[in-house]
Short mmCIF file of C-alpha atoms in Angstrom, two decimals:
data_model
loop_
_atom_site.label_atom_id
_atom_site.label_comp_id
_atom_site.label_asym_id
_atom_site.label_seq_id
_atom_site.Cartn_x
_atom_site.Cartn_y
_atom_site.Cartn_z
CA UNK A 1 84.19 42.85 95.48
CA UNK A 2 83.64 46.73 95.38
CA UNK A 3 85.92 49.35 94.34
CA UNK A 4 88.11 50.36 97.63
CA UNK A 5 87.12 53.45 99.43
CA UNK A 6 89.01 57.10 98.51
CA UNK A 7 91.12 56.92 101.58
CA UNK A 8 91.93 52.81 101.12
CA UNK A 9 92.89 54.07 97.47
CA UNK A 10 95.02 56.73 99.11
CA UNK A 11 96.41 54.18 101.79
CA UNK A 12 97.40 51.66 98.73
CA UNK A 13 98.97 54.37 96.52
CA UNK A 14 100.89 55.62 99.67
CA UNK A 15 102.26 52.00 100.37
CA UNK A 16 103.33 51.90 96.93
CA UNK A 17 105.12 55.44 97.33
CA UNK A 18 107.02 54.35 100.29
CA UNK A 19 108.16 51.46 99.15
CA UNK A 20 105.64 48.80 101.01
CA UNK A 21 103.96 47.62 98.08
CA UNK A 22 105.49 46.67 94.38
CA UNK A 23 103.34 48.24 91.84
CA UNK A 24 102.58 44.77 90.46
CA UNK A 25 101.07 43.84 93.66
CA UNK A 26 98.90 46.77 93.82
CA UNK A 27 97.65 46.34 90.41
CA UNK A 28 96.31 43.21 91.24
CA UNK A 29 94.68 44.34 93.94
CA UNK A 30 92.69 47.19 91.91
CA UNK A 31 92.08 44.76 89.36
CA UNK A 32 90.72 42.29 91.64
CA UNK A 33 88.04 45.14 92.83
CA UNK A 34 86.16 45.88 89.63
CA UNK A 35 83.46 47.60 90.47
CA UNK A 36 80.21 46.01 88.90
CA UNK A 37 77.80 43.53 90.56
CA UNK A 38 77.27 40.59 87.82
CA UNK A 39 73.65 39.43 87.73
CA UNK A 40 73.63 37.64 84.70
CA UNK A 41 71.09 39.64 82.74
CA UNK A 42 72.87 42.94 84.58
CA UNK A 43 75.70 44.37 85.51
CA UNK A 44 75.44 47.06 88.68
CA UNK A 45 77.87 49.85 88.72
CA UNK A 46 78.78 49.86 92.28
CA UNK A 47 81.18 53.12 91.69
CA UNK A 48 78.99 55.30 90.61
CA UNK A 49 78.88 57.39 93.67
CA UNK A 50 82.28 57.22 93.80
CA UNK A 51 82.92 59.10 90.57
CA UNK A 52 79.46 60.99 90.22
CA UNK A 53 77.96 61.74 93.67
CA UNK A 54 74.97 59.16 93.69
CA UNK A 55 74.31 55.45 93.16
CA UNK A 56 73.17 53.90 89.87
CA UNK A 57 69.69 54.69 89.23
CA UNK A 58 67.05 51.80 87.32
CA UNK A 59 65.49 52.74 84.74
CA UNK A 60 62.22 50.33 84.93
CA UNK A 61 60.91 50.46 82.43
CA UNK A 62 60.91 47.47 79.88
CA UNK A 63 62.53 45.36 83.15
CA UNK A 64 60.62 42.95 84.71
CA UNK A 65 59.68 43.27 88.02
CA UNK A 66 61.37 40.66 89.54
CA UNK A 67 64.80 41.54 87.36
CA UNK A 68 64.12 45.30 88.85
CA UNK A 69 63.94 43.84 92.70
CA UNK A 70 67.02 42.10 92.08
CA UNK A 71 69.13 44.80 90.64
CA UNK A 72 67.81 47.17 93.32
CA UNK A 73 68.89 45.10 96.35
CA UNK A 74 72.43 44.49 94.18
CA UNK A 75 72.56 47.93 94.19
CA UNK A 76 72.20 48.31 98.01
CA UNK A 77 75.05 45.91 99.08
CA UNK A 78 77.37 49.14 98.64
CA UNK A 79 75.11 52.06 98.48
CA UNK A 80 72.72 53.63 101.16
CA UNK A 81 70.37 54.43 99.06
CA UNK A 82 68.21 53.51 95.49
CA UNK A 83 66.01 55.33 92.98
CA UNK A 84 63.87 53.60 91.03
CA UNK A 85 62.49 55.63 87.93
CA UNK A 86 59.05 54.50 85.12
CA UNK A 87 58.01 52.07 87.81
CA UNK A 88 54.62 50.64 87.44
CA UNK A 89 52.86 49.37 90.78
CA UNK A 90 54.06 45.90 89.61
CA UNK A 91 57.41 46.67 90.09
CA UNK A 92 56.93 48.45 93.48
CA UNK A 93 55.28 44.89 94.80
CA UNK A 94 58.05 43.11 93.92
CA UNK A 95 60.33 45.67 95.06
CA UNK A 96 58.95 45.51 98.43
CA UNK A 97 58.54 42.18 98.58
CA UNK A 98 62.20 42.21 98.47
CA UNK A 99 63.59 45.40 100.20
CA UNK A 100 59.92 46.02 102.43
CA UNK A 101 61.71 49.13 103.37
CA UNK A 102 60.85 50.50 99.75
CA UNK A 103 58.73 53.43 99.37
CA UNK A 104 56.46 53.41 96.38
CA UNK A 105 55.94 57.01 94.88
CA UNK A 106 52.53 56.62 93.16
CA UNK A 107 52.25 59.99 90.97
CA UNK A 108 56.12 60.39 90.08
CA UNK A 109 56.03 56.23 89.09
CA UNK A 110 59.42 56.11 91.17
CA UNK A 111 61.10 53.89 94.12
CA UNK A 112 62.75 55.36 96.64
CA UNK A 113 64.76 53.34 98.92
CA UNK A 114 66.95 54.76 101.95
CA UNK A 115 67.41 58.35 102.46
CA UNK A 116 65.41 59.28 104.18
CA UNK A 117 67.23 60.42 107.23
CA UNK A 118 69.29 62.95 104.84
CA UNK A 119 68.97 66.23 105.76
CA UNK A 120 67.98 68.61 103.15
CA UNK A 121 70.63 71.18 101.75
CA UNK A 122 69.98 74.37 99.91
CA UNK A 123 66.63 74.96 98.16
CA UNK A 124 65.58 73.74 94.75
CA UNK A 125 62.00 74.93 93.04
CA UNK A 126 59.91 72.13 91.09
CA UNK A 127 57.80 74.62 89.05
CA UNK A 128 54.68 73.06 87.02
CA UNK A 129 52.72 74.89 84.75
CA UNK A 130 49.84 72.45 85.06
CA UNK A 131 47.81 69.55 87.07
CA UNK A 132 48.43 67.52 84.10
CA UNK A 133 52.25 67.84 84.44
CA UNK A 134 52.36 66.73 88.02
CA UNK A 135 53.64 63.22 87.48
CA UNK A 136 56.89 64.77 86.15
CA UNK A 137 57.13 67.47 88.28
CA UNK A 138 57.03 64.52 91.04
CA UNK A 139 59.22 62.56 89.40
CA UNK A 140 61.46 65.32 89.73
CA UNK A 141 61.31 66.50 93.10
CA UNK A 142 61.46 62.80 94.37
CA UNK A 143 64.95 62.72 92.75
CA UNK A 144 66.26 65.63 94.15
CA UNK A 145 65.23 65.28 97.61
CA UNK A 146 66.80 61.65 97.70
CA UNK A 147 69.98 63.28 95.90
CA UNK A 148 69.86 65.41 99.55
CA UNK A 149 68.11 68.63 98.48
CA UNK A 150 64.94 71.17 100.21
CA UNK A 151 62.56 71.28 97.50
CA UNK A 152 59.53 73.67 96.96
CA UNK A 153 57.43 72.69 94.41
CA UNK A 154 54.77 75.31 93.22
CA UNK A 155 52.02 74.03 90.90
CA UNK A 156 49.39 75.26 87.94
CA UNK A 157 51.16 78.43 87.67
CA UNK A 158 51.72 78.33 84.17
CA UNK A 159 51.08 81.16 81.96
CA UNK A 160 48.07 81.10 80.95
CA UNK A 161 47.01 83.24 84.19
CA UNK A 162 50.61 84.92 84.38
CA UNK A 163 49.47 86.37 87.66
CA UNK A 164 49.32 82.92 89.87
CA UNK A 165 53.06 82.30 88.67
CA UNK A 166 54.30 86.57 89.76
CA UNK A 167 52.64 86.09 93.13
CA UNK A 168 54.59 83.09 94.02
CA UNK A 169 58.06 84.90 92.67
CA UNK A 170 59.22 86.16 96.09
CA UNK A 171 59.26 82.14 96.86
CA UNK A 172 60.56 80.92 93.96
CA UNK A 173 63.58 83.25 93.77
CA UNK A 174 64.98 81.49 97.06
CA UNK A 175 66.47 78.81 95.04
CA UNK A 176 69.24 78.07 93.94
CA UNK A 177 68.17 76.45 90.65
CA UNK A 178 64.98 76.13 89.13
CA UNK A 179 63.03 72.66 87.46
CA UNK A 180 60.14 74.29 84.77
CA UNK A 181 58.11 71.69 83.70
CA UNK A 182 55.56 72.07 81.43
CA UNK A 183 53.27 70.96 78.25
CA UNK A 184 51.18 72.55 75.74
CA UNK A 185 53.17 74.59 74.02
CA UNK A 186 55.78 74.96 76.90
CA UNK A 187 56.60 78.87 77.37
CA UNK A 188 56.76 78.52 81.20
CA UNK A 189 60.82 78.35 81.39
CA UNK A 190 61.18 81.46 78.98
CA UNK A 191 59.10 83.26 81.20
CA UNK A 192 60.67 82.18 84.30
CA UNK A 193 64.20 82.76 82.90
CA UNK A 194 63.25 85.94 82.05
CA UNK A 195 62.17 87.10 85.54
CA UNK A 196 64.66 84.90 87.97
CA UNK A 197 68.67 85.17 88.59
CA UNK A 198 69.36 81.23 88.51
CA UNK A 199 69.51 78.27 86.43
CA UNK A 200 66.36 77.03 84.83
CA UNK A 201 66.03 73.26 83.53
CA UNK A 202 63.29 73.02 81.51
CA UNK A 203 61.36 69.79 81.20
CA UNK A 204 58.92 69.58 78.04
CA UNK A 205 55.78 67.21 78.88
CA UNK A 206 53.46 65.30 76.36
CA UNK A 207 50.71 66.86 77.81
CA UNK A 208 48.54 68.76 75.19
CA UNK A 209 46.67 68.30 71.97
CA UNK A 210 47.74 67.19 68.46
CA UNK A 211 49.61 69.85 67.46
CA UNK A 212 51.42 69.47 70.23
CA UNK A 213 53.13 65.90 68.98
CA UNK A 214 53.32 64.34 72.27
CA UNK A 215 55.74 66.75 73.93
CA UNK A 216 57.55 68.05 70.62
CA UNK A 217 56.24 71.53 70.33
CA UNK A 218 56.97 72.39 74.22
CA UNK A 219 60.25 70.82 73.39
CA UNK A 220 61.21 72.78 70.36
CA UNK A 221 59.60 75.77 72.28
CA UNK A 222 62.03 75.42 75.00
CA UNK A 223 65.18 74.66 72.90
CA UNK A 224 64.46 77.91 70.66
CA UNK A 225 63.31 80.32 73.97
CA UNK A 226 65.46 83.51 73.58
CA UNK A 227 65.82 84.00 77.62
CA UNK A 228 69.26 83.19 78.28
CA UNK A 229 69.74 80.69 81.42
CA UNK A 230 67.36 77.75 79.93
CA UNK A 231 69.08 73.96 79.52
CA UNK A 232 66.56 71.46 78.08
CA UNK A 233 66.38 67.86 79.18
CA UNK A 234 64.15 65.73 77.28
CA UNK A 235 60.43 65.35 77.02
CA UNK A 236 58.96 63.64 79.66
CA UNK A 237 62.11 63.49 82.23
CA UNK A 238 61.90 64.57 85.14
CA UNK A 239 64.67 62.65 86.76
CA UNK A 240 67.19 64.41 84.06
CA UNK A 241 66.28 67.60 85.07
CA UNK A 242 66.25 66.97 88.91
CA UNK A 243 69.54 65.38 88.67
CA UNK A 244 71.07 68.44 87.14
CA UNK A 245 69.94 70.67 89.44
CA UNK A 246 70.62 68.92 91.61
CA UNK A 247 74.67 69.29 90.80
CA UNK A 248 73.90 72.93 90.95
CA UNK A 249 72.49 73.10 94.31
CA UNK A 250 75.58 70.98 95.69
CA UNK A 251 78.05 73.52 94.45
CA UNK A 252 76.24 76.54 95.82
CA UNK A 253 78.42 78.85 97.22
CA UNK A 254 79.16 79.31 101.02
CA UNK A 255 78.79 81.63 103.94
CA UNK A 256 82.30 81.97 104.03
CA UNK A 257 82.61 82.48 99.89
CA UNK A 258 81.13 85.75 98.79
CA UNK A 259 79.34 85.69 95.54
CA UNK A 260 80.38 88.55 94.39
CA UNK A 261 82.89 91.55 95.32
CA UNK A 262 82.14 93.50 98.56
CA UNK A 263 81.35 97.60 97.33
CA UNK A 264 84.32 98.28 99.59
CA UNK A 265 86.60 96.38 97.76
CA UNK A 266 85.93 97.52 94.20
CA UNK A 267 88.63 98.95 91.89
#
């Protein structure tokens, strides 16, 4: 049994308050709706988007794919929705064996299942320095626009030809918050942070050559960058850096709450 709804956790608490329900009784009844789907070999938090927004999210790899099938189609008995991350196209053919609704993301080795009639809100940029970081910068923008976001992705624009990344500025400054993903030795985010107003979560890749220890340099890069507004995740994870953004773009401000103080009201 799932945890109860908000406003069945409200009704219970209210019964309770006027005198409807002992407090014993009610305890039983929360403790009688643990929120976990027992598999066995897995246990599926069916709270999650309760308390943080969004379903569980699977984590494939080192999972079978028949264990990953199961645990996604646990996971949709109480959400609408399921992302699937480090899928291989084994797992996708189980998965839609399953759940043949399943949509198997090639490039960004991810699952996506339900969503898909969520409109987009506000505007988050996938930026990717290179061809070679693609399948991160996918993996990315596949997560936020099944957490509910617009995304505009903008690709090879890294620095090495500093002009392709000014000339798509205009663009990129529409977002709220900004994904930087990139490899080699990972200056991309500085730059950006440098030249935009908003949040940018960099994403080190292990994308280059020796020296560049399979991601480590662009990491260290981006953890020591000296433009203020840069949050690393870690090498390699796109999801991590789409989900974070996307918290940002949920708690964008609104129409009706300025930003900042009209000139006309200034003292």
């Amino acid at each position: 049994m799932n945890t109860p709804p908000d406003h069945d956790l409200l009704a219970l608490l209210q019964q309770v308050r006027d005198g409807q329900l002992a407090p014993a009784e009610a305890l039983t009844q929360l403790a009688s709706a643990r929120p976990a789907g027992d598999l066995g070999f897995a246990t599926v938090d069916h709270d999650r988007a309760r308390r943080c927004g969004f379903p569980e999210v699977v984590f494939c790899q080192g999972k079978t794919p028949a264990d990953t099938a199961r645990i996604a189609a646990e996971i949709l008995r109480a959400a609408d929705r399921c992302l699937l991350t480090r899928a291989t196209a084994e797992h996708a053919a189980a998965v839609q064996a399953l759940l043949p609704q399943a949509h198997w993301h090639e490039r960004a080795r991810c699952i996506t299942i339900g969503g898909d009639d969520t409109p987009g809100e506000g505007l988050v940029a996938v930026v990717c320095a290179g061809t070679a970081d693609l399948p991160v910068a996918d993996e990315a923008a596949v997560t936020l626009r099944l957490f509910g976001n617009r995304v505009a992705q903008f690709t090879d624009v890294g620095v090495a030809g500093l002009h392709r990344l000014l000339a798509r500025l205009p663009e990129i400054r529409q977002a709220q918050a900004i994904v930087a993903v990139a490899g080699m030795e990972g200056a991309l985010p500085s730059v950006l942070a440098g030249l935009v107003d908003r949040p940018v979560f960099a994403v080190p890749t292990s994308i280059g050559y020796g020296a560049n220890f399979g991601g480590l340099t662009a990491l260290l890069s981006m953890l020591n960058s000296c433009a203020a507004g840069v949050a690393v995740v870690n090498i390699d994870n796109g999801f991590g850096a789409g989900y974070l953004a996307s918290l940002v773009n949920r708690r964008r401000p609104t129409a009706a709450t300025p930003t900042t103080t009209p000139p006309s009201a200034a003292r």
